[in-house]
Amino acid sequence: MSCSSSKIVTLATQGETSKKIFNEEIPMHYIGNHIFIESKINGKNYTFLFDTGYDFTTFDKSLIDKIHFTSIKKKSTSGSSFQNEKLQYGVIPAINIGVIEFNNIAVGIQDLSHVKSPFPDGRRIDGIIGANILRKALWKIDYQKQSLRFSNTIKNFPPDTNAIKIDMIPKSSSNWGLNRIKVNINGVSENFVFDTGSHGSFSANNEFLARLNDKAFSLLEIVDSLDSKKRKFQITELKLDMHVFHNQELFIEKDIDLLIGNDFLDEYTVIIDWLNNELYLQ
């Protein structure tokens, strides 16, 4: 690992919660198949995307003079919605989610104009709560009630006995960043990102589609005139870890990562156990 990469990992894993023992519940907005939450910085409320598929919590560049940001490093980064953009990385003293304060947290500063607001009131999206903050707690996402619970222990919201338990694959032994899940479609296996920032169900790129076509010749393509940039296929059987799911949709889009998004996840109440790298669907 290079010195530069080592510094990013150190930033990503630093920080702590104001309380060691906590069990909180907050409302969430589930709009356009995206999860948004309200967080407070320096006494002011901001609206953030809740995104397990984003390594770093990131604020829009318009907030840089409002959040007591200490710049530490600049690094060129690419994503599915932007290419080779130089981000500033640094630290803020605190951000509140509910009554819990997350202290000494590393964040990135980026132009987030590509994150469009789906709110009827037209409010701006101020940033993205990413994996480096989310890993400081265990989470229960209730899409139907539009609520989030988070705690230091899964004992405060134990999964049902019939919940589907899925092993997550961590990004590295350093326990930072996003997690992936093994997905098998028609005999082709790959690790997909567990991504609450994605509005789709299962999404992949042209390279993955080519591998599917090498294995199977009967993929049913669904004509969708609403989005010419994506192709949609009906998948008869799909394995998530060792569990079988039927009649799922796979979206193919150029140059994106392999993603599991909210259009699949919102059929369940989702419990995220970062400590054991386990996901529960109930």
mmCIF file of C-alpha atoms in Angstrom:
data_model
loop_
_atom_site.group_PDB
_atom_site.id
_atom_site.type_symbol
_atom_site.label_atom_id
_atom_site.label_comp_id
_atom_site.label_asym_id
_atom_site.label_seq_id
_atom_site.Cartn_x
_atom_site.Cartn_y
_atom_site.Cartn_z
ATOM 1 C CA MET A 1 0.000 0.000 0.000
ATOM 2 C CA SER A 2 1.400 3.405 -0.932
ATOM 3 C CA CYS A 3 1.825 6.230 1.557
ATOM 4 C CA SER A 4 -0.981 8.074 -0.200
ATOM 5 C CA SER A 5 -3.359 5.112 0.082
ATOM 6 C CA SER A 6 -2.350 4.562 3.697
ATOM 7 C CA LYS A 7 -3.283 8.150 4.537
ATOM 8 C CA ILE A 8 -6.717 7.722 2.928
ATOM 9 C CA VAL A 9 -7.343 4.538 4.970
ATOM 10 C CA THR A 10 -6.279 6.340 8.156
ATOM 11 C CA LEU A 11 -8.698 9.149 7.380
ATOM 12 C CA ALA A 12 -11.522 6.768 6.519
ATOM 13 C CA THR A 13 -11.257 4.792 9.742
ATOM 14 C CA GLN A 14 -10.802 7.663 12.187
ATOM 15 C CA GLY A 15 -13.548 9.218 14.303
ATOM 16 C CA GLU A 16 -15.866 8.060 17.052
ATOM 17 C CA THR A 17 -19.363 8.519 18.403
ATOM 18 C CA SER A 18 -20.086 10.807 21.349
ATOM 19 C CA LYS A 19 -21.669 7.872 23.206
ATOM 20 C CA LYS A 20 -20.305 4.349 23.341
ATOM 21 C CA ILE A 21 -23.730 2.876 24.087
ATOM 22 C CA PHE A 22 -26.657 4.165 22.027
ATOM 23 C CA ASN A 23 -29.899 3.082 20.410
ATOM 24 C CA GLU A 24 -31.501 5.766 18.259
ATOM 25 C CA GLU A 25 -34.282 6.021 15.716
ATOM 26 C CA ILE A 26 -34.657 8.796 13.157
ATOM 27 C CA PRO A 27 -37.054 9.416 10.262
ATOM 28 C CA MET A 28 -35.817 8.973 6.727
ATOM 29 C CA HIS A 29 -37.180 10.237 3.428
ATOM 30 C CA TYR A 30 -37.546 7.479 0.852
ATOM 31 C CA ILE A 31 -38.059 9.337 -2.407
ATOM 32 C CA GLY A 32 -37.259 8.211 -5.933
ATOM 33 C CA ASN A 33 -35.822 4.950 -4.564
ATOM 34 C CA HIS A 34 -33.221 6.896 -2.596
ATOM 35 C CA ILE A 35 -32.807 7.282 1.171
ATOM 36 C CA PHE A 36 -32.278 10.784 2.563
ATOM 37 C CA ILE A 37 -31.708 11.840 6.157
ATOM 38 C CA GLU A 38 -31.383 15.109 8.021
ATOM 39 C CA SER A 39 -28.106 15.739 9.816
ATOM 40 C CA LYS A 40 -26.914 18.708 11.790
ATOM 41 C CA ILE A 41 -23.584 20.536 11.573
ATOM 42 C CA ASN A 42 -22.836 23.543 13.760
ATOM 43 C CA GLY A 43 -26.503 23.686 14.759
ATOM 44 C CA LYS A 44 -27.836 23.799 11.189
ATOM 45 C CA ASN A 45 -29.814 21.054 9.430
ATOM 46 C CA TYR A 46 -28.652 19.642 6.105
ATOM 47 C CA THR A 47 -30.103 16.956 3.809
ATOM 48 C CA PHE A 48 -27.877 14.001 2.934
ATOM 49 C CA LEU A 49 -28.101 10.906 0.782
ATOM 50 C CA PHE A 50 -27.662 7.696 2.852
ATOM 51 C CA ASP A 51 -25.209 5.711 0.741
ATOM 52 C CA THR A 52 -23.481 2.452 1.723
ATOM 53 C CA GLY A 53 -21.858 2.428 -1.732
ATOM 54 C CA TYR A 54 -19.819 5.611 -1.139
ATOM 55 C CA ASP A 55 -16.510 5.048 0.666
ATOM 56 C CA PHE A 56 -16.267 8.547 2.101
ATOM 57 C CA THR A 57 -18.835 10.900 3.534
ATOM 58 C CA THR A 58 -18.806 13.785 1.071
ATOM 59 C CA PHE A 59 -20.120 17.354 1.222
ATOM 60 C CA ASP A 60 -20.948 19.633 -1.646
ATOM 61 C CA LYS A 61 -18.294 22.280 -2.220
ATOM 62 C CA SER A 62 -20.793 25.018 -1.271
ATOM 63 C CA LEU A 63 -20.521 23.894 2.392
ATOM 64 C CA ILE A 64 -16.763 24.237 2.727
ATOM 65 C CA ASP A 65 -16.903 27.588 4.540
ATOM 66 C CA LYS A 66 -19.737 26.485 6.859
ATOM 67 C CA ILE A 67 -18.433 23.298 8.439
ATOM 68 C CA HIS A 68 -14.991 24.065 9.983
ATOM 69 C CA PHE A 69 -13.315 21.814 7.431
ATOM 70 C CA THR A 70 -9.587 21.146 7.815
ATOM 71 C CA SER A 71 -8.097 20.110 4.468
ATOM 72 C CA ILE A 72 -5.481 17.349 4.645
ATOM 73 C CA LYS A 73 -5.129 15.879 1.175
ATOM 74 C CA LYS A 74 -6.238 16.144 -2.451
ATOM 75 C CA LYS A 75 -6.744 13.063 -4.590
ATOM 76 C CA SER A 76 -8.127 12.409 -8.070
ATOM 77 C CA THR A 77 -11.175 10.119 -7.937
ATOM 78 C CA SER A 78 -13.640 8.717 -10.450
ATOM 79 C CA GLY A 79 -17.169 7.395 -9.967
ATOM 80 C CA SER A 80 -20.189 6.246 -11.939
ATOM 81 C CA SER A 81 -21.434 9.857 -12.220
ATOM 82 C CA PHE A 82 -18.137 11.725 -12.583
ATOM 83 C CA GLN A 83 -14.706 11.178 -14.064
ATOM 84 C CA ASN A 84 -11.260 11.977 -12.692
ATOM 85 C CA GLU A 85 -12.287 14.767 -10.341
ATOM 86 C CA LYS A 86 -9.806 16.067 -7.766
ATOM 87 C CA LEU A 87 -11.427 15.882 -4.318
ATOM 88 C CA GLN A 88 -10.300 17.532 -1.128
ATOM 89 C CA TYR A 89 -10.157 15.233 1.884
ATOM 90 C CA GLY A 90 -10.045 16.450 5.432
ATOM 91 C CA VAL A 91 -11.718 16.423 8.841
ATOM 92 C CA ILE A 92 -14.681 18.131 10.473
ATOM 93 C CA PRO A 93 -15.097 18.324 14.269
ATOM 94 C CA ALA A 94 -18.603 16.860 14.429
ATOM 95 C CA ILE A 95 -21.799 15.915 12.620
ATOM 96 C CA ASN A 96 -25.016 14.957 14.382
ATOM 97 C CA ILE A 97 -27.359 12.182 13.235
ATOM 98 C CA GLY A 98 -30.303 12.350 15.603
ATOM 99 C CA VAL A 99 -28.843 13.060 19.049
ATOM 100 C CA ILE A 100 -25.647 11.113 18.368
ATOM 101 C CA GLU A 101 -22.590 13.155 17.533
ATOM 102 C CA PHE A 102 -19.983 11.656 15.230
ATOM 103 C CA ASN A 103 -16.704 13.352 16.136
ATOM 104 C CA ASN A 104 -13.440 13.932 14.247
ATOM 105 C CA ILE A 105 -14.896 12.549 11.026
ATOM 106 C CA ALA A 106 -13.094 12.533 7.689
ATOM 107 C CA VAL A 107 -15.036 13.933 4.740
ATOM 108 C CA GLY A 108 -14.464 14.757 1.114
ATOM 109 C CA ILE A 109 -15.405 18.001 -0.618
ATOM 110 C CA GLN A 110 -16.791 17.620 -4.128
ATOM 111 C CA ASP A 111 -19.045 19.257 -6.678
ATOM 112 C CA LEU A 112 -22.228 17.229 -6.111
ATOM 113 C CA SER A 113 -24.358 18.961 -8.706
ATOM 114 C CA HIS A 114 -24.860 15.539 -10.342
ATOM 115 C CA VAL A 115 -26.934 14.477 -7.272
ATOM 116 C CA LYS A 116 -30.361 15.752 -8.270
ATOM 117 C CA SER A 117 -32.976 16.640 -5.663
ATOM 118 C CA PRO A 118 -36.206 14.594 -5.867
ATOM 119 C CA PHE A 119 -37.913 16.601 -3.123
ATOM 120 C CA PRO A 120 -41.165 18.404 -3.987
ATOM 121 C CA ASP A 121 -39.870 21.480 -2.155
ATOM 122 C CA GLY A 122 -36.789 21.525 -4.391
ATOM 123 C CA ARG A 123 -34.316 21.517 -1.509
ATOM 124 C CA ARG A 124 -30.676 20.971 -2.361
ATOM 125 C CA ILE A 125 -28.865 17.762 -1.481
ATOM 126 C CA ASP A 126 -25.980 18.921 0.690
ATOM 127 C CA GLY A 127 -23.933 15.756 0.739
ATOM 128 C CA ILE A 128 -23.609 12.013 1.023
ATOM 129 C CA ILE A 129 -23.357 10.092 4.279
ATOM 130 C CA GLY A 130 -20.949 7.347 3.256
ATOM 131 C CA ALA A 131 -19.494 4.151 4.645
ATOM 132 C CA ASN A 132 -16.888 5.779 6.893
ATOM 133 C CA ILE A 133 -19.648 7.220 9.120
ATOM 134 C CA LEU A 134 -22.100 4.347 8.649
ATOM 135 C CA ARG A 135 -19.503 1.873 9.903
ATOM 136 C CA LYS A 136 -19.536 3.591 13.305
ATOM 137 C CA ALA A 137 -22.916 1.955 14.047
ATOM 138 C CA LEU A 138 -25.193 -0.936 13.127
ATOM 139 C CA TRP A 139 -28.308 0.017 11.155
ATOM 140 C CA LYS A 140 -31.873 -1.105 10.595
ATOM 141 C CA ILE A 141 -33.572 0.322 7.490
ATOM 142 C CA ASP A 142 -37.361 0.126 7.506
ATOM 143 C CA TYR A 143 -38.446 1.241 4.044
ATOM 144 C CA GLN A 144 -42.155 0.856 4.801
ATOM 145 C CA LYS A 145 -42.134 2.962 7.978
ATOM 146 C CA GLN A 146 -39.470 5.266 6.515
ATOM 147 C CA SER A 147 -37.362 5.047 9.635
ATOM 148 C CA LEU A 148 -33.737 4.274 10.494
ATOM 149 C CA ARG A 149 -32.538 2.776 13.742
ATOM 150 C CA PHE A 150 -28.882 2.712 14.637
ATOM 151 C CA SER A 151 -27.064 1.333 17.627
ATOM 152 C CA ASN A 152 -23.720 0.127 18.933
ATOM 153 C CA THR A 153 -25.125 -3.425 19.123
ATOM 154 C CA ILE A 154 -27.433 -5.589 17.030
ATOM 155 C CA LYS A 155 -29.074 -6.741 20.280
ATOM 156 C CA ASN A 156 -31.272 -3.641 20.100
ATOM 157 C CA PHE A 157 -32.880 -4.869 16.848
ATOM 158 C CA PRO A 158 -32.120 -8.599 16.541
ATOM 159 C CA PRO A 159 -33.051 -10.115 13.161
ATOM 160 C CA ASP A 160 -36.133 -12.328 12.985
ATOM 161 C CA THR A 161 -35.462 -16.056 13.053
ATOM 162 C CA ASN A 162 -36.673 -16.308 9.441
ATOM 163 C CA ALA A 163 -34.552 -13.404 8.182
ATOM 164 C CA ILE A 164 -32.245 -14.124 5.239
ATOM 165 C CA LYS A 165 -28.623 -13.791 6.391
ATOM 166 C CA ILE A 166 -26.132 -12.801 3.705
ATOM 167 C CA ASP A 167 -22.372 -12.592 4.112
ATOM 168 C CA MET A 168 -20.792 -9.356 2.968
ATOM 169 C CA ILE A 169 -17.273 -9.160 1.567
ATOM 170 C CA PRO A 170 -15.293 -6.256 3.055
ATOM 171 C CA LYS A 171 -13.204 -4.015 0.865
ATOM 172 C CA SER A 172 -10.064 -4.881 2.814
ATOM 173 C CA SER A 173 -8.832 -6.177 6.142
ATOM 174 C CA SER A 174 -8.619 -2.538 7.278
ATOM 175 C CA ASN A 175 -12.413 -2.579 7.715
ATOM 176 C CA TRP A 176 -13.115 0.529 5.699
ATOM 177 C CA GLY A 177 -15.124 1.399 2.625
ATOM 178 C CA LEU A 178 -17.994 -0.347 0.924
ATOM 179 C CA ASN A 179 -18.919 -4.035 1.133
ATOM 180 C CA ARG A 180 -19.794 -6.430 -1.675
ATOM 181 C CA ILE A 181 -22.041 -9.475 -1.934
ATOM 182 C CA LYS A 182 -21.524 -12.537 -4.107
ATOM 183 C CA VAL A 183 -24.126 -12.660 -6.884
ATOM 184 C CA ASN A 184 -24.599 -15.556 -9.293
ATOM 185 C CA ILE A 185 -26.705 -15.066 -12.432
ATOM 186 C CA ASN A 186 -27.033 -17.932 -14.883
ATOM 187 C CA GLY A 187 -23.763 -19.466 -13.696
ATOM 188 C CA VAL A 188 -21.776 -16.202 -13.781
ATOM 189 C CA SER A 189 -20.538 -15.140 -10.335
ATOM 190 C CA GLU A 190 -19.285 -11.697 -9.369
ATOM 191 C CA ASN A 191 -19.184 -9.502 -6.277
ATOM 192 C CA PHE A 192 -21.747 -6.690 -6.378
ATOM 193 C CA VAL A 193 -21.615 -3.564 -4.192
ATOM 194 C CA PHE A 194 -24.252 -3.344 -1.447
ATOM 195 C CA ASP A 195 -25.360 0.144 -2.428
ATOM 196 C CA THR A 196 -28.212 2.081 -0.811
ATOM 197 C CA GLY A 197 -27.173 4.962 -3.057
ATOM 198 C CA SER A 198 -28.406 3.058 -6.114
ATOM 199 C CA HIS A 199 -32.082 3.393 -7.062
ATOM 200 C CA GLY A 200 -32.143 0.223 -9.192
ATOM 201 C CA SER A 201 -32.388 -3.441 -8.302
ATOM 202 C CA PHE A 202 -29.366 -5.219 -9.818
ATOM 203 C CA SER A 203 -27.160 -3.136 -12.100
ATOM 204 C CA ALA A 204 -24.123 -4.135 -14.134
ATOM 205 C CA ASN A 205 -22.001 -3.073 -17.093
ATOM 206 C CA ASN A 206 -21.502 -4.312 -20.652
ATOM 207 C CA GLU A 207 -18.557 -6.505 -19.657
ATOM 208 C CA PHE A 208 -20.752 -8.445 -17.239
ATOM 209 C CA LEU A 209 -23.471 -8.769 -19.886
ATOM 210 C CA ALA A 210 -20.922 -10.216 -22.314
ATOM 211 C CA ARG A 211 -20.008 -12.859 -19.745
ATOM 212 C CA LEU A 212 -23.697 -13.684 -19.293
ATOM 213 C CA ASN A 213 -24.191 -14.028 -23.023
ATOM 214 C CA ASP A 214 -21.264 -16.442 -23.183
ATOM 215 C CA LYS A 215 -23.023 -18.677 -20.645
ATOM 216 C CA ALA A 216 -26.668 -18.306 -21.612
ATOM 217 C CA PHE A 217 -28.466 -17.433 -24.815
ATOM 218 C CA SER A 218 -32.008 -16.938 -23.537
ATOM 219 C CA LEU A 219 -31.855 -13.719 -21.534
ATOM 220 C CA LEU A 220 -35.166 -11.936 -21.950
ATOM 221 C CA GLU A 221 -34.596 -8.253 -22.736
ATOM 222 C CA ILE A 222 -37.378 -5.928 -21.640
ATOM 223 C CA VAL A 223 -38.021 -2.925 -23.840
ATOM 224 C CA ASP A 224 -37.996 0.254 -21.756
ATOM 225 C CA SER A 225 -38.412 3.435 -23.774
ATOM 226 C CA LEU A 226 -38.165 5.633 -20.670
ATOM 227 C CA ASP A 227 -34.395 5.316 -20.366
ATOM 228 C CA SER A 228 -32.429 4.875 -23.558
ATOM 229 C CA LYS A 229 -29.097 4.688 -21.688
ATOM 230 C CA LYS A 230 -29.983 1.416 -19.954
ATOM 231 C CA ARG A 231 -30.929 -2.055 -21.118
ATOM 232 C CA LYS A 232 -33.147 -4.196 -18.910
ATOM 233 C CA PHE A 233 -33.223 -7.973 -18.688
ATOM 234 C CA GLN A 234 -35.473 -10.405 -16.863
ATOM 235 C CA ILE A 235 -33.475 -12.880 -14.773
ATOM 236 C CA THR A 236 -35.370 -16.064 -13.966
ATOM 237 C CA GLU A 237 -33.098 -17.146 -11.123
ATOM 238 C CA LEU A 238 -30.445 -15.255 -9.194
ATOM 239 C CA LYS A 239 -28.353 -16.282 -6.184
ATOM 240 C CA LEU A 240 -27.419 -13.755 -3.545
ATOM 241 C CA ASP A 241 -24.706 -15.386 -1.488
ATOM 242 C CA MET A 242 -26.333 -18.844 -1.121
ATOM 243 C CA HIS A 243 -29.967 -17.702 -1.317
ATOM 244 C CA VAL A 244 -32.069 -18.028 -4.477
ATOM 245 C CA PHE A 245 -34.336 -15.235 -5.742
ATOM 246 C CA HIS A 246 -36.646 -15.474 -8.737
ATOM 247 C CA ASN A 247 -37.819 -13.055 -11.432
ATOM 248 C CA GLN A 248 -35.383 -10.223 -10.802
ATOM 249 C CA GLU A 249 -34.451 -7.400 -13.170
ATOM 250 C CA LEU A 250 -30.912 -6.665 -14.282
ATOM 251 C CA PHE A 251 -30.074 -3.227 -15.658
ATOM 252 C CA ILE A 252 -27.089 -2.837 -17.965
ATOM 253 C CA GLU A 253 -25.395 0.532 -18.270
ATOM 254 C CA LYS A 254 -22.035 1.503 -19.711
ATOM 255 C CA ASP A 255 -19.075 1.869 -17.315
ATOM 256 C CA ILE A 256 -20.961 1.467 -14.029
ATOM 257 C CA ASP A 257 -19.954 -0.758 -11.140
ATOM 258 C CA LEU A 258 -21.888 -3.912 -10.218
ATOM 259 C CA LEU A 259 -24.589 -2.778 -7.789
ATOM 260 C CA ILE A 260 -27.411 -4.069 -5.578
ATOM 261 C CA GLY A 261 -29.791 -1.173 -4.993
ATOM 262 C CA ASN A 262 -32.942 -0.055 -3.251
ATOM 263 C CA ASP A 263 -35.422 -1.355 -5.817
ATOM 264 C CA PHE A 264 -34.493 -4.838 -4.611
ATOM 265 C CA LEU A 265 -33.734 -3.992 -0.963
ATOM 266 C CA ASP A 266 -36.977 -2.107 -0.270
ATOM 267 C CA GLU A 267 -38.946 -5.356 -0.388
ATOM 268 C CA TYR A 268 -37.387 -6.065 3.012
ATOM 269 C CA THR A 269 -36.444 -4.530 6.302
ATOM 270 C CA VAL A 270 -32.649 -4.443 6.087
ATOM 271 C CA ILE A 271 -30.269 -4.864 9.024
ATOM 272 C CA ILE A 272 -26.585 -4.039 8.495
ATOM 273 C CA ASP A 273 -24.106 -5.681 10.870
ATOM 274 C CA TRP A 274 -20.790 -4.090 9.941
ATOM 275 C CA LEU A 275 -19.010 -5.779 12.864
ATOM 276 C CA ASN A 276 -19.584 -9.257 11.440
ATOM 277 C CA ASN A 277 -19.966 -8.214 7.789
ATOM 278 C CA GLU A 278 -23.492 -9.634 7.686
ATOM 279 C CA LEU A 279 -26.657 -8.340 6.052
ATOM 280 C CA TYR A 280 -30.156 -9.452 7.075
ATOM 281 C CA LEU A 281 -33.261 -9.215 4.876
ATOM 282 C CA GLN A 282 -36.523 -9.767 6.709
#
